[in-house]
Amino acid sequence: MTATNSIDPAKLTLLLNELRLPAIKHIWPQFAEQADKEGWPAARFLAVLTEHELAERSRRRIERHLAEARLLPGKTLDTFQFEAVPMVSKAHIMALAAGDAWLDQGANLLLFGPPGGGKSHLASALGLALVEGGWRVLFARTTDLVQKLQIARRELTLQAALNRLDRFDLLILDDLAYVTKDQAETSVLFELIGARYERRSMLITANQPFGQWDKIFPDPAMTLAAVDRLVHHATILELNVESYRRRQAIDKKPGPGRPPKYATKANTGPD
Ligand code: ADP
Ligand code: MG
């Protein structure tokens, strides 16, 4: 005789539904059989089931956070070649990927560098590592997010929209410098930066250094104030490398158009 004979499995299913314990509902018959067979103490059976429910809950939460994060597909820290950006320390990035102190403090991370240098890849890969570590992240192209906030402002729901972004420990604004003049004029980006200041972290990527941010905000005073807030508690990394794609193409292609002196190994010395 098995233990299930003495209870009503259909009723148990209803009770587990009521308690919102879907993982236990799914797994208990299997563990019950094993427990009966191996003679587990009742306390062990209960412990195994609750641990299973908790593990499943955390897995589902991370899955939800991953879906809402809108990260770039396939960009991971594993596939990021740190040798290509010698000015960036892998140990430093790995420490940032653990989250903890900087996200708790609402500090920022700013990535600068020319197009193709790996800013978006690194930003998204950091976001992925943080989501896997239990943090909530949103990756957005800055112009897309600014457009949404502009619509919210027009509908008088800007504050609510900013509040909704508060649930993210990290907001990644990719390509800040691509904000257009008419987007700058509504200054929603300025309000976003002010709303998160010293509370919620931002990771910003930009092709242009601060000196060329005058088009992003309505006037120089606002630009100054925005930069001031962003850098107050910030790590700034400059990925000043040539385009990764371009370098890869050059490395691979000994094809036509290359000067003959680079065509063979023997001739690669200085002129
Ligand atoms: P940026 O955002 O700075 O313009 P991206 O991150 O979009 O540059 O990089 C361009 C392409 O090159 C992407 O496909 C990216 O995955 C790849 N890439 C750039 N840097 C690296 C790197 N260090 N290691 C691996 N792939 C890289
Ligand atoms: Mg980019």
PDB file of N, CA and C in Angstrom, residues 167-213:
ATOM      1  N   ARG A 167      11.130  50.050 -11.262  1.00  0.00           N
ATOM      2  CA  ARG A 167      11.264  48.656 -10.852  1.00  0.00           C
ATOM      3  C   ARG A 167      12.566  48.046 -11.376  1.00  0.00           C
ATOM      4  N   PHE A 168      13.199  48.731 -12.316  1.00  0.00           N
ATOM      5  CA  PHE A 168      14.450  48.190 -12.853  1.00  0.00           C
ATOM      6  C   PHE A 168      15.642  48.699 -12.038  1.00  0.00           C
ATOM      7  N   ASP A 169      16.433  47.746 -11.544  1.00  0.00           N
ATOM      8  CA  ASP A 169      17.648  48.125 -10.817  1.00  0.00           C
ATOM      9  C   ASP A 169      18.613  48.837 -11.753  1.00  0.00           C
ATOM     10  N   LEU A 170      18.594  48.409 -13.013  1.00  0.00           N
ATOM     11  CA  LEU A 170      19.492  49.025 -13.993  1.00  0.00           C
ATOM     12  C   LEU A 170      18.725  49.334 -15.275  1.00  0.00           C
ATOM     13  N   LEU A 171      18.839  50.573 -15.714  1.00  0.00           N
ATOM     14  CA  LEU A 171      18.249  50.987 -16.984  1.00  0.00           C
ATOM     15  C   LEU A 171      19.405  51.230 -17.953  1.00  0.00           C
ATOM     16  N   ILE A 172      19.437  50.447 -19.036  1.00  0.00           N
ATOM     17  CA  ILE A 172      20.507  50.621 -20.020  1.00  0.00           C
ATOM     18  C   ILE A 172      19.982  51.521 -21.137  1.00  0.00           C
ATOM     19  N   LEU A 173      20.608  52.657 -21.321  1.00  0.00           N
ATOM     20  CA  LEU A 173      20.248  53.564 -22.419  1.00  0.00           C
ATOM     21  C   LEU A 173      21.337  53.457 -23.473  1.00  0.00           C
ATOM     22  N   ASP A 174      21.020  52.746 -24.553  1.00  0.00           N
ATOM     23  CA  ASP A 174      22.020  52.537 -25.590  1.00  0.00           C
ATOM     24  C   ASP A 174      21.984  53.693 -26.583  1.00  0.00           C
ATOM     25  N   ASP A 175      23.157  54.182 -26.953  1.00  0.00           N
ATOM     26  CA  ASP A 175      23.289  55.262 -27.948  1.00  0.00           C
ATOM     27  C   ASP A 175      22.583  56.555 -27.551  1.00  0.00           C
ATOM     28  N   LEU A 176      23.019  57.102 -26.438  1.00  0.00           N
ATOM     29  CA  LEU A 176      22.444  58.358 -25.946  1.00  0.00           C
ATOM     30  C   LEU A 176      22.596  59.485 -26.966  1.00  0.00           C
ATOM     31  N   ALA A 177      23.721  59.483 -27.667  1.00  0.00           N
ATOM     32  CA  ALA A 177      24.003  60.611 -28.555  1.00  0.00           C
ATOM     33  C   ALA A 177      23.110  60.631 -29.796  1.00  0.00           C
ATOM     34  N   TYR A 178      22.286  59.559 -29.983  1.00  0.00           N
ATOM     35  CA  TYR A 178      21.415  59.544 -31.158  1.00  0.00           C
ATOM     36  C   TYR A 178      20.092  60.255 -30.927  1.00  0.00           C
ATOM     37  N   VAL A 179      19.917  60.820 -29.726  1.00  0.00           N
ATOM     38  CA  VAL A 179      18.706  61.589 -29.458  1.00  0.00           C
ATOM     39  C   VAL A 179      18.658  62.772 -30.421  1.00  0.00           C
ATOM     40  N   THR A 180      17.481  62.998 -31.015  1.00  0.00           N
ATOM     41  CA  THR A 180      17.383  64.065 -32.019  1.00  0.00           C
ATOM     42  C   THR A 180      16.980  65.387 -31.371  1.00  0.00           C
ATOM     43  N   LYS A 181      17.113  66.442 -32.155  1.00  0.00           N
ATOM     44  CA  LYS A 181      16.874  67.784 -31.615  1.00  0.00           C
ATOM     45  C   LYS A 181      15.452  67.936 -31.067  1.00  0.00           C
ATOM     46  N   ASP A 182      14.458  67.428 -31.826  1.00  0.00           N
ATOM     47  CA  ASP A 182      13.081  67.595 -31.353  1.00  0.00           C
ATOM     48  C   ASP A 182      12.823  66.738 -30.114  1.00  0.00           C
ATOM     49  N   GLN A 183      13.565  65.606 -29.996  1.00  0.00           N
ATOM     50  CA  GLN A 183      13.418  64.787 -28.790  1.00  0.00           C
ATOM     51  C   GLN A 183      14.007  65.509 -27.584  1.00  0.00           C
ATOM     52  N   ALA A 184      15.115  66.228 -27.852  1.00  0.00           N
ATOM     53  CA  ALA A 184      15.769  66.941 -26.756  1.00  0.00           C
ATOM     54  C   ALA A 184      14.858  68.011 -26.187  1.00  0.00           C
ATOM     55  N   GLU A 185      14.084  68.651 -27.076  1.00  0.00           N
ATOM     56  CA  GLU A 185      13.305  69.811 -26.642  1.00  0.00           C
ATOM     57  C   GLU A 185      12.274  69.519 -25.554  1.00  0.00           C
ATOM     58  N   THR A 186      11.760  68.283 -25.528  1.00  0.00           N
ATOM     59  CA  THR A 186      10.757  67.997 -24.492  1.00  0.00           C
ATOM     60  C   THR A 186      11.412  67.681 -23.149  1.00  0.00           C
ATOM     61  N   SER A 187      12.727  67.488 -23.157  1.00  0.00           N
ATOM     62  CA  SER A 187      13.515  67.280 -21.940  1.00  0.00           C
ATOM     63  C   SER A 187      13.080  66.101 -21.071  1.00  0.00           C
ATOM     64  N   VAL A 188      12.384  65.110 -21.652  1.00  0.00           N
ATOM     65  CA  VAL A 188      11.993  63.942 -20.846  1.00  0.00           C
ATOM     66  C   VAL A 188      13.218  63.165 -20.369  1.00  0.00           C
ATOM     67  N   LEU A 189      14.279  63.187 -21.182  1.00  0.00           N
ATOM     68  CA  LEU A 189      15.506  62.482 -20.806  1.00  0.00           C
ATOM     69  C   LEU A 189      16.121  63.116 -19.556  1.00  0.00           C
ATOM     70  N   PHE A 190      16.056  64.427 -19.528  1.00  0.00           N
ATOM     71  CA  PHE A 190      16.555  65.160 -18.361  1.00  0.00           C
ATOM     72  C   PHE A 190      15.766  64.771 -17.106  1.00  0.00           C
ATOM     73  N   GLU A 191      14.460  64.653 -17.274  1.00  0.00           N
ATOM     74  CA  GLU A 191      13.623  64.284 -16.123  1.00  0.00           C
ATOM     75  C   GLU A 191      13.898  62.847 -15.683  1.00  0.00           C
ATOM     76  N   LEU A 192      14.141  61.982 -16.661  1.00  0.00           N
ATOM     77  CA  LEU A 192      14.460  60.591 -16.330  1.00  0.00           C
ATOM     78  C   LEU A 192      15.749  60.523 -15.504  1.00  0.00           C
ATOM     79  N   ILE A 193      16.756  61.261 -15.945  1.00  0.00           N
ATOM     80  CA  ILE A 193      18.042  61.263 -15.242  1.00  0.00           C
ATOM     81  C   ILE A 193      17.871  61.818 -13.823  1.00  0.00           C
ATOM     82  N   GLY A 194      17.075  62.873 -13.721  1.00  0.00           N
ATOM     83  CA  GLY A 194      16.814  63.453 -12.407  1.00  0.00           C
ATOM     84  C   GLY A 194      16.055  62.493 -11.499  1.00  0.00           C
ATOM     85  N   ALA A 195      15.091  61.766 -12.096  1.00  0.00           N
ATOM     86  CA  ALA A 195      14.267  60.861 -11.291  1.00  0.00           C
ATOM     87  C   ALA A 195      15.088  59.703 -10.730  1.00  0.00           C
ATOM     88  N   ARG A 196      16.099  59.260 -11.477  1.00  0.00           N
ATOM     89  CA  ARG A 196      16.867  58.095 -11.020  1.00  0.00           C
ATOM     90  C   ARG A 196      18.088  58.481 -10.191  1.00  0.00           C
ATOM     91  N   TYR A 197      18.435  59.735 -10.208  1.00  0.00           N
ATOM     92  CA  TYR A 197      19.670  60.206  -9.576  1.00  0.00           C
ATOM     93  C   TYR A 197      19.820  59.711  -8.133  1.00  0.00           C
ATOM     94  N   GLU A 198      20.924  59.064  -7.866  1.00  0.00           N
ATOM     95  CA  GLU A 198      21.290  58.555  -6.536  1.00  0.00           C
ATOM     96  C   GLU A 198      20.323  57.504  -5.995  1.00  0.00           C
ATOM     97  N   ARG A 199      19.450  56.981  -6.842  1.00  0.00           N
ATOM     98  CA  ARG A 199      18.521  55.948  -6.361  1.00  0.00           C
ATOM     99  C   ARG A 199      18.610  54.687  -7.205  1.00  0.00           C
ATOM    100  N   ARG A 200      18.509  54.869  -8.543  1.00  0.00           N
ATOM    101  CA  ARG A 200      18.468  53.732  -9.450  1.00  0.00           C
ATOM    102  C   ARG A 200      19.560  53.909 -10.498  1.00  0.00           C
ATOM    103  N   SER A 201      20.235  52.817 -10.823  1.00  0.00           N
ATOM    104  CA  SER A 201      21.403  52.904 -11.705  1.00  0.00           C
ATOM    105  C   SER A 201      21.037  53.026 -13.178  1.00  0.00           C
ATOM    106  N   MET A 202      21.952  53.638 -13.918  1.00  0.00           N
ATOM    107  CA  MET A 202      21.833  53.680 -15.374  1.00  0.00           C
ATOM    108  C   MET A 202      23.159  53.269 -15.996  1.00  0.00           C
ATOM    109  N   LEU A 203      23.043  52.573 -17.119  1.00  0.00           N
ATOM    110  CA  LEU A 203      24.227  52.276 -17.929  1.00  0.00           C
ATOM    111  C   LEU A 203      24.007  52.981 -19.259  1.00  0.00           C
ATOM    112  N   ILE A 204      24.887  53.889 -19.586  1.00  0.00           N
ATOM    113  CA  ILE A 204      24.698  54.692 -20.785  1.00  0.00           C
ATOM    114  C   ILE A 204      25.833  54.451 -21.764  1.00  0.00           C
ATOM    115  N   THR A 205      25.473  54.229 -23.017  1.00  0.00           N
ATOM    116  CA  THR A 205      26.520  54.142 -24.037  1.00  0.00           C
ATOM    117  C   THR A 205      26.379  55.347 -24.964  1.00  0.00           C
ATOM    118  N   ALA A 206      27.502  55.838 -25.442  1.00  0.00           N
ATOM    119  CA  ALA A 206      27.467  56.994 -26.350  1.00  0.00           C
ATOM    120  C   ALA A 206      28.720  57.008 -27.221  1.00  0.00           C
ATOM    121  N   ASN A 207      28.521  57.386 -28.475  1.00  0.00           N
ATOM    122  CA  ASN A 207      29.664  57.540 -29.385  1.00  0.00           C
ATOM    123  C   ASN A 207      30.399  58.841 -29.115  1.00  0.00           C
ATOM    124  N   GLN A 208      29.668  59.810 -28.534  1.00  0.00           N
ATOM    125  CA  GLN A 208      30.226  61.142 -28.363  1.00  0.00           C
ATOM    126  C   GLN A 208      30.547  61.420 -26.902  1.00  0.00           C
ATOM    127  N   PRO A 209      31.682  61.989 -26.625  1.00  0.00           N
ATOM    128  CA  PRO A 209      31.992  62.380 -25.257  1.00  0.00           C
ATOM    129  C   PRO A 209      31.127  63.559 -24.822  1.00  0.00           C
ATOM    130  N   PHE A 210      31.156  63.864 -23.531  1.00  0.00           N
ATOM    131  CA  PHE A 210      30.265  64.903 -22.963  1.00  0.00           C
ATOM    132  C   PHE A 210      30.279  66.206 -23.748  1.00  0.00           C
ATOM    133  N   GLY A 211      31.455  66.600 -24.236  1.00  0.00           N
ATOM    134  CA  GLY A 211      31.610  67.875 -24.918  1.00  0.00           C
ATOM    135  C   GLY A 211      30.648  68.041 -26.082  1.00  0.00           C
ATOM    136  N   GLN A 212      30.192  66.911 -26.642  1.00  0.00           N
ATOM    137  CA  GLN A 212      29.297  66.998 -27.796  1.00  0.00           C
ATOM    138  C   GLN A 212      27.866  66.612 -27.463  1.00  0.00           C
ATOM    139  N   TRP A 213      27.482  66.771 -26.204  1.00  0.00           N
ATOM    140  CA  TRP A 213      26.134  66.403 -25.792  1.00  0.00           C
ATOM    141  C   TRP A 213      25.147  67.560 -25.863  1.00  0.00           C
TER     142      TRP A 213
END
